[in-house]
Coordinates of C-alpha atoms in Angstrom, one line a residue:
Chain J
M1 CA -32.1 3.0 2.8
T2 CA -32.8 4.8 -0.5
L3 CA -31.7 8.0 1.0
Y4 CA -28.6 6.4 2.3
L5 CA -27.7 5.0 -1.1
F6 CA -28.5 8.3 -2.7
K7 CA -26.1 10.1 -0.3
R8 CA -23.4 7.5 -1.0
F9 CA -24.0 8.0 -4.7
I10 CA -23.5 11.8 -4.5
Q11 CA -20.4 11.3 -2.4
A12 CA -19.0 8.9 -5.0
L13 CA -19.7 11.4 -7.8
F14 CA -17.8 14.0 -5.9
V15 CA -14.8 11.7 -5.3
L16 CA -14.8 10.7 -9.1
L17 CA -14.9 14.4 -10.2
A18 CA -12.1 15.4 -7.9
M19 CA -10.1 12.3 -8.9
S20 CA -10.5 12.9 -12.7
F21 CA -9.5 16.6 -12.3
V22 CA -6.4 15.8 -10.2
C23 CA -5.3 13.0 -12.5
Y24 CA -5.8 15.0 -15.6
I25 CA -3.6 17.8 -14.3
L26 CA -1.0 15.4 -12.9
I27 CA -0.7 13.4 -16.2
G28 CA -0.4 16.8 -17.9
L29 CA 2.6 17.5 -15.7
M30 CA 4.4 14.3 -16.8
P31 CA 7.5 14.5 -19.0
G32 CA 6.8 15.2 -22.7
D33 CA 3.5 15.0 -24.4
P34 CA 1.9 12.7 -27.0
I35 CA 3.3 14.8 -29.8
D36 CA 6.9 14.4 -28.6
I37 CA 6.4 10.6 -28.8
M38 CA 4.9 10.9 -32.3
L39 CA 7.7 13.2 -33.4
A40 CA 10.3 10.8 -32.1
A41 CA 9.0 8.2 -34.5
N42 CA 9.2 10.5 -37.5
P43 CA 12.6 12.1 -38.2
E44 CA 11.3 14.2 -41.0
A45 CA 8.8 16.2 -38.9
T46 CA 9.5 19.8 -38.5
A47 CA 8.8 22.3 -35.7
E48 CA 5.8 23.6 -37.7
D49 CA 4.4 20.1 -38.0
A50 CA 4.7 19.8 -34.2
A51 CA 2.9 23.1 -33.6
R52 CA 0.2 22.1 -36.1
L53 CA -0.3 18.7 -34.5
R54 CA -0.5 20.3 -31.0
A55 CA -3.2 22.6 -32.3
I56 CA -5.1 19.7 -33.9
Y57 CA -5.0 17.7 -30.6
G58 CA -5.7 20.8 -28.6
L59 CA -2.4 20.4 -26.7
D60 CA -1.5 24.1 -27.1
Q61 CA -4.3 25.1 -24.7
P62 CA -3.9 25.4 -21.0
L63 CA -4.5 22.1 -19.0
V64 CA -7.6 23.3 -17.2
T65 CA -9.3 24.2 -20.5
R66 CA -8.4 20.8 -21.9
Y67 CA -9.9 19.2 -18.8
G68 CA -13.1 21.1 -19.4
H69 CA -13.3 19.7 -23.0
W70 CA -12.6 16.2 -21.7
L71 CA -15.3 16.5 -19.0
A72 CA -17.8 17.9 -21.5
A73 CA -17.2 15.0 -23.9
A74 CA -17.2 12.5 -21.0
M75 CA -20.6 13.7 -19.9
T76 CA -22.0 12.6 -23.3
G77 CA -20.3 9.2 -22.8
D78 CA -17.4 9.9 -25.2
F79 CA -14.2 9.0 -23.4
G80 CA -12.1 9.3 -26.5
Y81 CA -9.5 7.1 -28.1
S82 CA -6.4 5.5 -26.6
R83 CA -3.3 6.7 -28.2
L84 CA -1.3 3.6 -27.3
F85 CA -3.8 1.1 -28.6
S86 CA -5.6 3.2 -31.3
Q87 CA -9.0 2.0 -30.0
P88 CA -11.9 3.7 -28.2
V89 CA -10.8 3.4 -24.5
F90 CA -14.2 2.1 -23.5
D91 CA -13.7 -1.1 -25.6
L92 CA -10.2 -1.6 -24.2
I93 CA -11.2 -1.6 -20.6
W94 CA -14.0 -4.2 -20.3
P95 CA -12.1 -7.4 -21.1
R96 CA -9.2 -6.3 -18.8
L97 CA -11.6 -5.3 -16.0
L98 CA -13.0 -8.8 -16.1
N99 CA -9.5 -10.3 -15.9
T100 CA -8.6 -8.1 -12.9
F101 CA -12.0 -8.8 -11.3
V102 CA -11.4 -12.6 -11.5
L103 CA -7.9 -12.2 -10.2
M104 CA -9.0 -10.1 -7.2
V105 CA -12.0 -12.2 -6.3
S106 CA -10.0 -15.4 -6.5
A107 CA -7.4 -13.9 -4.2
L108 CA -10.0 -12.6 -1.8
L109 CA -11.8 -15.9 -1.6
L110 CA -8.5 -17.8 -1.1
A111 CA -7.6 -15.3 1.6
L112 CA -10.9 -15.8 3.4
L113 CA -10.7 -19.5 3.0
V114 CA -7.4 -19.6 4.8
A115 CA -7.8 -16.7 7.2
L116 CA -11.2 -17.8 8.7
P117 CA -10.0 -21.2 10.1
A118 CA -6.5 -19.9 10.9
G119 CA -7.8 -16.9 12.8
I120 CA -10.4 -18.9 14.7
Y121 CA -8.0 -21.6 15.6
A122 CA -5.3 -19.2 16.7
A123 CA -7.7 -17.4 19.0
Y124 CA -9.1 -20.6 20.4
K125 CA -5.7 -22.0 21.1
K126 CA -4.3 -18.7 22.2
D127 CA -0.6 -18.7 23.2
S128 CA -0.2 -22.3 22.1
L129 CA 2.6 -23.3 19.7
S130 CA 0.3 -23.3 16.7
D131 CA -1.0 -19.8 17.7
R132 CA 2.6 -18.5 17.7
L133 CA 3.4 -20.2 14.4
I134 CA 0.3 -18.6 12.8
N135 CA 1.2 -15.3 14.3
G136 CA 4.8 -15.5 13.0
F137 CA 3.4 -16.4 9.5
C138 CA 1.1 -13.4 9.7
F139 CA 4.0 -11.0 10.5
A140 CA 5.9 -12.5 7.6
G141 CA 2.8 -12.1 5.3
I142 CA 2.3 -8.4 6.0
S143 CA 6.0 -7.7 5.8
I144 CA 7.0 -9.5 2.6
P145 CA 7.3 -7.2 -0.5
S146 CA 4.7 -8.8 -2.9
F147 CA 6.9 -8.2 -5.9
W148 CA 9.7 -10.1 -4.3
L149 CA 7.4 -12.9 -3.3
A150 CA 6.3 -13.1 -6.9
L151 CA 10.0 -13.3 -8.0
L152 CA 10.6 -16.1 -5.5
L153 CA 7.6 -18.0 -6.6
I154 CA 8.6 -17.7 -10.2
S155 CA 12.1 -18.8 -9.5
F156 CA 11.0 -21.8 -7.6
F157 CA 7.9 -23.1 -9.4
A158 CA 8.6 -21.8 -12.9
V159 CA 12.4 -21.8 -13.2
T160 CA 13.5 -24.7 -10.9
L161 CA 10.6 -27.1 -10.9
M162 CA 9.1 -25.9 -14.2
W163 CA 5.6 -26.8 -13.0
L164 CA 3.9 -23.5 -13.7
P165 CA 4.3 -20.8 -16.3
A166 CA 6.4 -17.8 -15.3
G167 CA 3.8 -15.4 -16.5
G168 CA 1.5 -14.5 -19.3
F169 CA -2.1 -15.4 -20.1
A170 CA -3.8 -18.5 -21.5
L171 CA -5.3 -18.3 -24.9
D172 CA -9.1 -18.1 -25.0
D173 CA -9.6 -21.6 -26.4
A174 CA -7.3 -23.2 -23.8
S175 CA -8.7 -25.7 -21.4
L176 CA -9.8 -24.7 -17.9
W177 CA -6.8 -26.4 -16.3
V178 CA -4.4 -24.3 -18.5
H179 CA -6.3 -21.1 -17.4
I180 CA -5.9 -22.2 -13.8
K181 CA -2.2 -23.0 -14.2
F182 CA -1.7 -19.4 -15.3
M183 CA -3.7 -18.1 -12.3
I184 CA -2.0 -20.0 -9.5
L185 CA 1.1 -18.0 -8.9
P186 CA -0.5 -14.5 -9.4
V187 CA -3.4 -15.5 -7.0
L188 CA -1.0 -16.9 -4.4
T189 CA 1.1 -13.7 -4.5
L190 CA -1.9 -11.4 -4.3
A191 CA -3.6 -13.4 -1.5
M192 CA -0.6 -13.6 0.8
T193 CA -0.8 -10.1 2.3
S194 CA -4.6 -10.4 2.7
V195 CA -4.4 -13.8 4.4
A196 CA -2.0 -12.4 7.0
A197 CA -3.9 -9.2 7.6
Y198 CA -7.4 -10.9 7.9
T199 CA -6.0 -13.7 10.2
R200 CA -4.5 -11.1 12.5
Y201 CA -7.7 -9.1 12.8
L202 CA -9.9 -12.1 13.1
R203 CA -7.7 -13.6 15.8
A204 CA -7.7 -10.3 17.8
S205 CA -11.5 -9.9 17.6
M206 CA -12.2 -13.6 18.3
I207 CA -10.1 -13.3 21.5
E208 CA -12.1 -10.4 22.6
S209 CA -15.3 -12.2 21.7
F210 CA -14.3 -15.3 23.7
Q211 CA -14.1 -13.2 26.8
G212 CA -17.7 -12.1 26.5
D213 CA -20.2 -13.1 29.1
F214 CA -22.4 -14.6 26.4
I215 CA -19.7 -17.2 25.8
R216 CA -19.8 -18.3 29.4
T217 CA -23.5 -18.4 29.2
A218 CA -23.5 -20.5 26.1
R219 CA -21.1 -23.0 27.6
A220 CA -23.1 -23.1 30.8
K221 CA -26.3 -24.0 29.0
G222 CA -24.4 -26.9 27.4
C223 CA -23.7 -25.8 23.9
S224 CA -21.1 -27.9 22.1
E225 CA -17.7 -26.2 21.7
R226 CA -18.3 -26.2 17.9
R227 CA -21.5 -24.3 18.4
V228 CA -20.0 -21.9 20.9
I229 CA -17.2 -21.0 18.5
L230 CA -19.1 -20.8 15.2
R231 CA -22.4 -19.5 16.4
H232 CA -21.7 -17.4 19.5
A233 CA -18.1 -16.2 19.2
L234 CA -17.6 -15.9 15.4
R235 CA -20.5 -13.7 14.6
P236 CA -19.7 -10.6 16.7
A237 CA -16.0 -11.1 15.8
L238 CA -16.7 -10.8 12.1
A239 CA -17.9 -7.2 12.2
P240 CA -14.5 -5.6 12.7
V241 CA -13.0 -7.9 10.1
V242 CA -15.5 -6.7 7.5
T243 CA -14.5 -3.2 8.2
V244 CA -10.9 -4.1 7.5
L245 CA -11.9 -5.9 4.4
S246 CA -13.8 -2.9 3.1
L247 CA -10.8 -0.6 3.6
D248 CA -8.6 -3.2 1.9
F249 CA -10.0 -3.0 -1.7
G250 CA -7.6 -0.2 -2.6
T251 CA -4.6 -2.1 -1.3
L252 CA -5.8 -5.3 -3.1
F253 CA -6.0 -3.4 -6.4
G254 CA -2.5 -2.0 -5.8
G255 CA -1.4 -5.6 -5.3
A256 CA -3.2 -6.6 -8.5
L257 CA -1.2 -3.9 -10.4
I258 CA 2.1 -5.3 -9.1
V259 CA 1.1 -8.9 -9.9
E260 CA -0.2 -8.1 -13.4
T261 CA 3.0 -6.1 -14.2
I262 CA 5.3 -8.9 -13.0
F263 CA 3.3 -11.8 -14.5
A264 CA 2.5 -9.9 -17.7
R265 CA -1.3 -10.4 -17.3
P266 CA -3.6 -8.1 -19.3
G267 CA -5.6 -6.4 -16.6
M268 CA -6.6 -3.0 -15.3
G269 CA -3.4 -2.7 -13.2
K270 CA -1.1 -3.3 -16.0
L271 CA -3.3 -1.1 -18.3
I272 CA -3.1 1.8 -15.9
F273 CA 0.6 1.4 -15.4
D274 CA 1.3 1.3 -19.2
A275 CA -1.2 4.2 -19.9
I276 CA 0.4 6.5 -17.3
L277 CA 3.9 5.8 -18.5
G278 CA 2.9 6.0 -22.1
N279 CA 1.2 9.4 -21.6
D280 CA -2.1 8.1 -22.7
Y281 CA -4.5 10.6 -21.1
N282 CA -7.9 9.2 -22.1
L283 CA -7.0 5.6 -21.2
A284 CA -5.2 6.5 -17.9
I285 CA -8.1 8.6 -16.6
L286 CA -11.0 6.3 -17.6
S287 CA -9.1 3.3 -16.1
L288 CA -8.4 5.1 -12.9
L289 CA -12.0 6.2 -12.7
V290 CA -13.3 2.7 -13.3
V291 CA -11.0 1.3 -10.7
T292 CA -12.1 3.9 -8.2
I293 CA -15.7 3.0 -8.9
M294 CA -14.9 -0.6 -8.3
I295 CA -13.3 0.3 -5.0
L296 CA -16.2 2.5 -4.0
I297 CA -18.7 -0.3 -4.8
G298 CA -16.6 -2.7 -2.8
N299 CA -16.7 -0.3 0.2
L300 CA -20.5 0.0 -0.1
L301 CA -21.0 -3.7 -0.3
A302 CA -18.9 -4.2 2.8
D303 CA -20.8 -1.5 4.7
L304 CA -24.1 -3.1 3.7
S305 CA -23.0 -6.6 4.8
Y306 CA -21.9 -5.1 8.1
S307 CA -25.6 -4.6 9.0
I308 CA -26.4 -8.2 8.0
I309 CA -23.6 -9.6 10.3
D310 CA -24.5 -7.3 13.1
P311 CA -28.3 -6.6 13.1
R312 CA -27.8 -4.0 15.8
V313 CA -26.2 -1.7 13.2
K314 CA -29.0 -0.2 11.2
I315 CA -28.4 1.8 8.1
A316 CA -30.0 5.0 9.3
E317 CA -32.7 6.6 7.2
G318 CA -32.3 10.2 8.1
K319 CA -28.8 10.8 9.2
E320 CA -25.7 8.7 9.1
Chain B
M1 CA 8.4 1.5 32.9
I2 CA 8.1 1.0 29.2
Q3 CA 11.5 -0.6 28.9
K4 CA 10.5 -3.1 31.5
R5 CA 7.4 -4.1 29.6
L6 CA 9.0 -4.4 26.2
N7 CA 9.2 -8.1 25.6
K8 CA 12.1 -10.1 24.3
T9 CA 11.0 -10.0 20.7
A10 CA 10.9 -6.2 20.8
R11 CA 14.4 -5.9 22.2
W12 CA 15.6 -8.3 19.5
M13 CA 13.9 -6.2 16.8
L14 CA 15.5 -3.0 18.3
F15 CA 18.8 -4.7 18.1
V16 CA 18.3 -5.9 14.5
L17 CA 17.3 -2.4 13.5
S18 CA 20.2 -0.7 15.2
A19 CA 22.6 -3.1 13.7
L20 CA 21.0 -2.4 10.2
A21 CA 21.4 1.3 10.7
V22 CA 25.0 1.1 11.9
L23 CA 26.0 -1.2 9.1
S24 CA 24.2 0.9 6.5
F25 CA 25.8 4.1 7.5
A26 CA 29.2 2.4 7.7
A27 CA 28.9 1.7 3.9
P28 CA 31.7 4.1 2.9
I29 CA 34.0 2.4 5.5
F30 CA 33.3 -1.0 4.0
E31 CA 33.9 0.4 0.6
S32 CA 37.4 1.7 1.5
I33 CA 38.4 -1.4 3.5
L34 CA 37.3 -3.9 0.9
K35 CA 38.4 -1.7 -1.9
V36 CA 35.1 -2.2 -3.8
S37 CA 32.6 0.3 -5.3
A38 CA 28.9 0.6 -5.2
T39 CA 28.6 2.6 -8.4
E40 CA 31.7 1.9 -10.5
V41 CA 30.9 -0.4 -13.4
D42 CA 33.4 -3.3 -14.0
I43 CA 32.3 -5.2 -17.1
Y44 CA 35.0 -7.8 -16.7
G45 CA 33.9 -8.5 -13.1
R46 CA 30.2 -9.1 -13.7
F47 CA 28.3 -11.8 -11.8
A48 CA 31.3 -12.6 -9.6
T49 CA 30.6 -15.2 -7.0
P50 CA 30.9 -14.3 -3.3
S51 CA 34.6 -14.0 -2.3
L52 CA 36.7 -12.3 0.5
K53 CA 36.6 -9.1 -1.6
H54 CA 33.0 -9.2 -2.8
W55 CA 31.1 -10.7 0.1
L56 CA 27.9 -11.2 -1.8
G57 CA 29.4 -11.2 -5.3
T58 CA 28.8 -8.6 -8.0
D59 CA 25.8 -7.7 -10.0
E60 CA 25.1 -7.4 -13.8
L61 CA 27.4 -4.4 -14.1
G62 CA 30.1 -5.7 -11.8
R63 CA 29.2 -3.5 -8.8
D64 CA 29.7 -5.0 -5.3
V65 CA 26.3 -6.3 -4.1
F66 CA 27.1 -6.1 -0.4
V67 CA 28.0 -2.4 -0.4
R68 CA 25.1 -1.6 -2.6
L69 CA 22.8 -3.3 -0.1
L70 CA 24.2 -1.2 2.6
Y71 CA 23.6 2.0 0.6
G72 CA 20.1 0.8 -0.2
G73 CA 19.6 0.3 3.6
Q74 CA 20.4 4.0 4.1
I75 CA 17.7 5.0 1.6
S76 CA 15.1 2.7 3.1
L77 CA 15.7 3.7 6.7
I78 CA 15.8 7.4 5.9
V79 CA 12.7 7.3 3.6
G80 CA 10.8 5.1 6.1
M81 CA 11.5 7.2 9.2
V82 CA 11.3 10.7 7.6
T83 CA 8.1 9.8 5.7
A84 CA 6.4 8.2 8.8
L85 CA 7.3 11.3 10.9
T86 CA 6.1 13.8 8.3
A87 CA 2.9 11.8 7.9
A88 CA 2.5 11.7 11.7
V89 CA 2.8 15.4 11.9
I90 CA 0.2 16.0 9.2
G91 CA -2.1 13.4 10.6
T92 CA -1.8 14.8 14.2
V93 CA -2.6 18.3 13.1
I94 CA -5.6 17.2 11.0
G95 CA -6.8 14.8 13.8
L96 CA -6.4 17.5 16.5
V97 CA -8.2 20.1 14.5
A98 CA -11.0 17.7 13.6
G99 CA -11.3 16.5 17.2
M100 CA -11.1 19.9 18.8
G101 CA -13.2 21.7 16.2
R102 CA -16.0 19.2 16.0
G103 CA -19.1 20.1 14.0
I104 CA -18.6 21.1 10.4
T105 CA -14.8 21.2 10.6
D106 CA -14.8 17.6 11.9
T107 CA -17.2 16.5 9.2
I108 CA -15.3 18.0 6.3
L109 CA -11.9 16.8 7.5
M110 CA -13.1 13.2 8.2
R111 CA -15.0 13.0 4.8
M112 CA -11.7 14.1 3.2
T113 CA -9.9 11.4 5.1
D114 CA -12.4 8.7 4.1
G115 CA -12.1 9.9 0.5
V116 CA -8.3 9.6 0.6
I117 CA -8.5 6.1 2.1
A118 CA -10.9 5.0 -0.7
L119 CA -8.5 6.1 -3.5
P120 CA -6.5 3.5 -5.5
L121 CA -3.2 4.4 -3.8
L122 CA -0.6 2.8 -6.0
P123 CA -1.7 4.2 -9.3
L124 CA -1.8 7.7 -7.8
L125 CA 1.7 7.2 -6.4
I126 CA 2.8 6.1 -9.8
I127 CA 1.4 9.3 -11.4
L128 CA 2.9 11.5 -8.7
A129 CA 6.3 9.8 -9.0
A130 CA 6.3 10.3 -12.8
V131 CA 5.4 14.0 -12.7
D132 CA 8.0 16.2 -14.5
L133 CA 9.2 18.6 -11.8
S134 CA 10.5 21.1 -14.3
K135 CA 6.9 21.6 -15.5
L136 CA 6.2 22.7 -11.9
G137 CA 8.8 25.4 -12.2
L138 CA 11.7 23.8 -10.3
S139 CA 15.1 25.1 -11.4
D140 CA 17.5 22.8 -13.2
Q141 CA 20.0 23.2 -10.3
A142 CA 17.4 21.8 -7.8
L143 CA 16.5 19.0 -10.2
S144 CA 20.1 17.9 -10.7
S145 CA 20.5 17.4 -7.0
E146 CA 20.9 13.7 -6.1
Y147 CA 18.5 14.1 -3.2
I148 CA 15.6 15.1 -5.4
S149 CA 14.2 11.6 -5.9
L150 CA 14.6 11.0 -2.2
I151 CA 12.7 14.2 -1.3
R152 CA 10.0 13.6 -3.9
I153 CA 9.3 10.0 -2.6
V154 CA 9.1 11.2 1.0
L155 CA 6.7 13.9 0.0
I156 CA 4.3 11.8 -2.1
L157 CA 4.3 8.9 0.4
A158 CA 3.6 11.4 3.3
L159 CA 0.8 13.0 1.2
F160 CA -1.2 9.7 1.5
G161 CA 0.2 8.3 4.7
W162 CA -1.4 10.6 7.2
T163 CA -4.9 9.1 7.2
T164 CA -4.4 6.4 9.9
V165 CA -2.8 8.8 12.3
A166 CA -5.5 11.5 11.7
R167 CA -8.3 9.1 12.5
L168 CA -6.5 7.8 15.5
V169 CA -5.6 11.2 16.9
R170 CA -9.2 12.4 16.3
A171 CA -10.6 9.4 18.2
S172 CA -8.2 9.9 21.1
T173 CA -8.9 13.6 21.2
L174 CA -12.6 13.1 21.4
S175 CA -12.2 10.6 24.2
V176 CA -9.8 12.8 26.1
L177 CA -12.2 15.8 25.8
E178 CA -14.8 13.7 27.6
N179 CA -12.8 13.8 30.8
T180 CA -13.9 16.0 33.7
Y181 CA -10.5 17.6 34.0
I182 CA -11.1 19.1 30.5
T183 CA -14.3 20.6 31.7
A184 CA -12.5 21.8 34.8
A185 CA -9.8 23.4 32.7
Y186 CA -12.4 25.2 30.6
A187 CA -14.2 26.3 33.7
L188 CA -10.9 27.8 35.0
G189 CA -10.7 29.8 31.8
V190 CA -7.7 27.9 30.3
R191 CA -7.3 28.8 26.7
R192 CA -8.1 26.2 24.0
W193 CA -4.6 25.9 22.6
R194 CA -3.3 25.4 26.1
I195 CA -5.8 22.6 26.7
L196 CA -4.7 21.2 23.4
L197 CA -1.0 21.3 24.3
R198 CA -1.1 20.4 28.0
H199 CA -3.9 17.9 28.2
V200 CA -4.8 16.5 24.8
L201 CA -1.5 16.1 23.1
P202 CA 0.3 14.1 25.9
N203 CA -2.7 11.8 26.0
V204 CA -2.5 10.9 22.3
T205 CA 1.3 10.2 22.2
A206 CA 1.1 6.5 23.0
P207 CA -1.1 5.5 20.1
L208 CA 0.7 8.0 17.9
I209 CA 4.1 6.3 18.5
V210 CA 2.6 2.8 17.8
A211 CA 0.9 3.9 14.6
T212 CA 4.1 5.7 13.4
T213 CA 6.3 2.7 14.1
L214 CA 3.9 0.4 12.3
S215 CA 3.7 2.8 9.3
I216 CA 7.5 2.8 8.8
G217 CA 7.3 -0.7 7.5
N218 CA 4.5 0.1 5.2
V219 CA 6.4 3.1 3.8
I220 CA 9.5 1.0 3.2
L221 CA 7.4 -1.5 1.2
L222 CA 5.8 1.3 -0.9
E223 CA 9.1 2.9 -1.6
S224 CA 10.6 -0.4 -2.7
V225 CA 7.6 -1.1 -5.0
L226 CA 7.9 2.3 -6.7
S227 CA 11.7 1.9 -7.0
F228 CA 11.2 -1.6 -8.4
L229 CA 8.8 -0.2 -11.0
G230 CA 11.5 2.3 -12.0
L231 CA 9.7 5.4 -10.5
G232 CA 11.2 5.8 -7.0
I233 CA 14.8 6.2 -6.2
Q234 CA 16.6 6.5 -9.6
P235 CA 19.8 4.6 -10.5
P236 CA 22.7 4.8 -10.1
V237 CA 21.8 5.6 -6.5
P238 CA 21.1 2.0 -5.2
S239 CA 17.9 1.2 -3.3
W240 CA 16.6 -2.2 -2.4
G241 CA 13.7 -1.7 -4.8
N242 CA 15.7 -0.6 -7.8
M243 CA 18.2 -3.4 -7.2
L244 CA 15.4 -5.8 -8.0
T245 CA 14.3 -4.0 -11.2
N246 CA 16.6 -6.2 -13.3
A247 CA 16.3 -9.2 -11.1
Q248 CA 13.3 -10.5 -13.0
D249 CA 15.3 -10.9 -16.2
L250 CA 18.2 -12.3 -14.4
I251 CA 16.2 -14.8 -12.4
W252 CA 16.9 -17.6 -14.9
D253 CA 20.7 -17.3 -14.6
N254 CA 21.4 -15.6 -11.4
P255 CA 18.6 -16.0 -8.9
A256 CA 20.9 -15.0 -5.9
L257 CA 20.8 -11.4 -7.1
A258 CA 17.0 -11.4 -6.7
V259 CA 17.2 -12.8 -3.1
Y260 CA 19.4 -10.4 -1.2
P261 CA 17.6 -7.0 -1.6
G262 CA 14.2 -8.6 -1.1
L263 CA 15.5 -10.4 2.0
A264 CA 16.8 -7.0 3.3
I265 CA 13.4 -5.4 2.8
F266 CA 11.6 -8.3 4.4
I267 CA 13.8 -8.3 7.6
T268 CA 13.6 -4.5 8.0
V269 CA 9.9 -4.4 7.5
I270 CA 9.2 -7.3 9.8
A271 CA 11.4 -5.8 12.5
F272 CA 9.5 -2.5 12.4
N273 CA 6.1 -4.3 12.4
M274 CA 7.1 -6.5 15.4
L275 CA 8.5 -3.5 17.2
G276 CA 5.3 -1.6 16.7
D277 CA 3.2 -4.5 17.9
A278 CA 5.3 -4.9 21.0
L279 CA 5.1 -1.2 21.7
Q280 CA 1.3 -1.5 21.5
D281 CA 1.4 -4.2 24.1
A282 CA 3.7 -2.2 26.3
F283 CA 1.5 0.9 26.1
N284 CA -1.7 -0.9 26.6
P285 CA -1.5 -3.0 29.7
R286 CA -5.0 -4.3 29.6
E287 CA -4.4 -6.0 26.2
Y288 CA -1.0 -7.0 27.4
Q289 CA -2.5 -9.2 30.1
N290 CA -4.8 -10.9 27.6

């Protein structure tokens, strides 16, 4: 187990290193540089000023050298300042990470809360009218562009009915209900794709599970239908769903980025989007790395829970 | 045999997609018959309501929404299919090499695949879509081409889109290689690349076709998100995604403009997904009977 975690840790470090290098180079290849933006704000600046500023910020050196400096500083825990926010990037990230985390976990829970019963029911009543309806809903869910769904929800619940805010974020001292009101549309948007995907996978693996001999045995020995479904059929069916879930964190974060941008919520997604477009190296790279770590941890947790759901799967000590 | 098994839904979806393709590529014809323009700005004719001339009205710059939708359809269909095919080719090569090579080659390629799958896709696509191509040494002439944003989006989406196919092809390859006819072929002294082309490749085509069809919908969704965020297909070239960029501001006064492009994306993607699903059933008779 320890060895397994150690291996995963080394692998994760490797991914992060590669990721930081690629992102640093790519952001360096974006149009303009921070100095261009500074100069645009100051009409009196001359070409010499620009050159001097570039030298101060080290922007006159080749990209790879600059990455080396960044990496050396990062090793000591110094991730630099954000140019857009004029704050150390580390301080900027934590509150936003919490927001995004709450958003993603709420969406994930909502998705599971809907997908579990829907998937089980559809598989149990295979080919019935309700199964077809659920199936149709799933196809719609995986095919709808989430930004468009967000726009539709805004236009219906915020513009027409005026029940919910069209976006933004509740003040810290607002009541819990106000906080929830600001969360409803973003969470609904984010959960939609996941609901559809999980339901489909669960339905498929439940159908397979229902065909197993152990189900016939369970029924023959007189188990109640409820027990057959929840104890005998569900458990083996969950394993493939967990795999899907673990591969889904990246997609879920992509969804969070879209949702945060549209609903103007301060979170990691919006932060990354603004940082990339604003040429804010330090901020963009650290945010991307934090998000990658979050995804890697999610993958690891899903892998570990796999062996809880299916005890036959042992996390191997020696080899994988 | 396949046609026989394709169910009613799948035929409907094929019909919908063909109709979409025909309509989209007939956009110039509609433009000349209706005497409207997809790109010409008409400040006095903004937000026109649907009429015989402007079937779906006009947008915030007075351009005809219907014809713009058709041009956007060309973009979505081309990007979706070309990207899915490119990704399928990359994925097939990687999957075959991993499956045939086994050992260390397999391990390295599959770890790489796992790594790519674990990355936060959308932020990376945003960075790649924002890279300044002139810093990569592309000539101004190449950059001013109107196809550049099209080619760029196809390339960056294909760069991350190959993973599913690679895993699938590798798995199929490994299971095909278990067969005794492969051992027989080796025993007869057949060369490896010939085994690959004659025995392995034909056996992986069915899952390949299904995966590629299913990925088209995904690609269209990603393209529309990037264009929506202002990073994909650049205006004035209309795409379904960039037609929605301004829709959020207009939603209070003119919600209809936010409906059409999204609906078009939705219908196209759902058609590809249902088609892929039906193809899967058709290729896989055991599951079909379930």
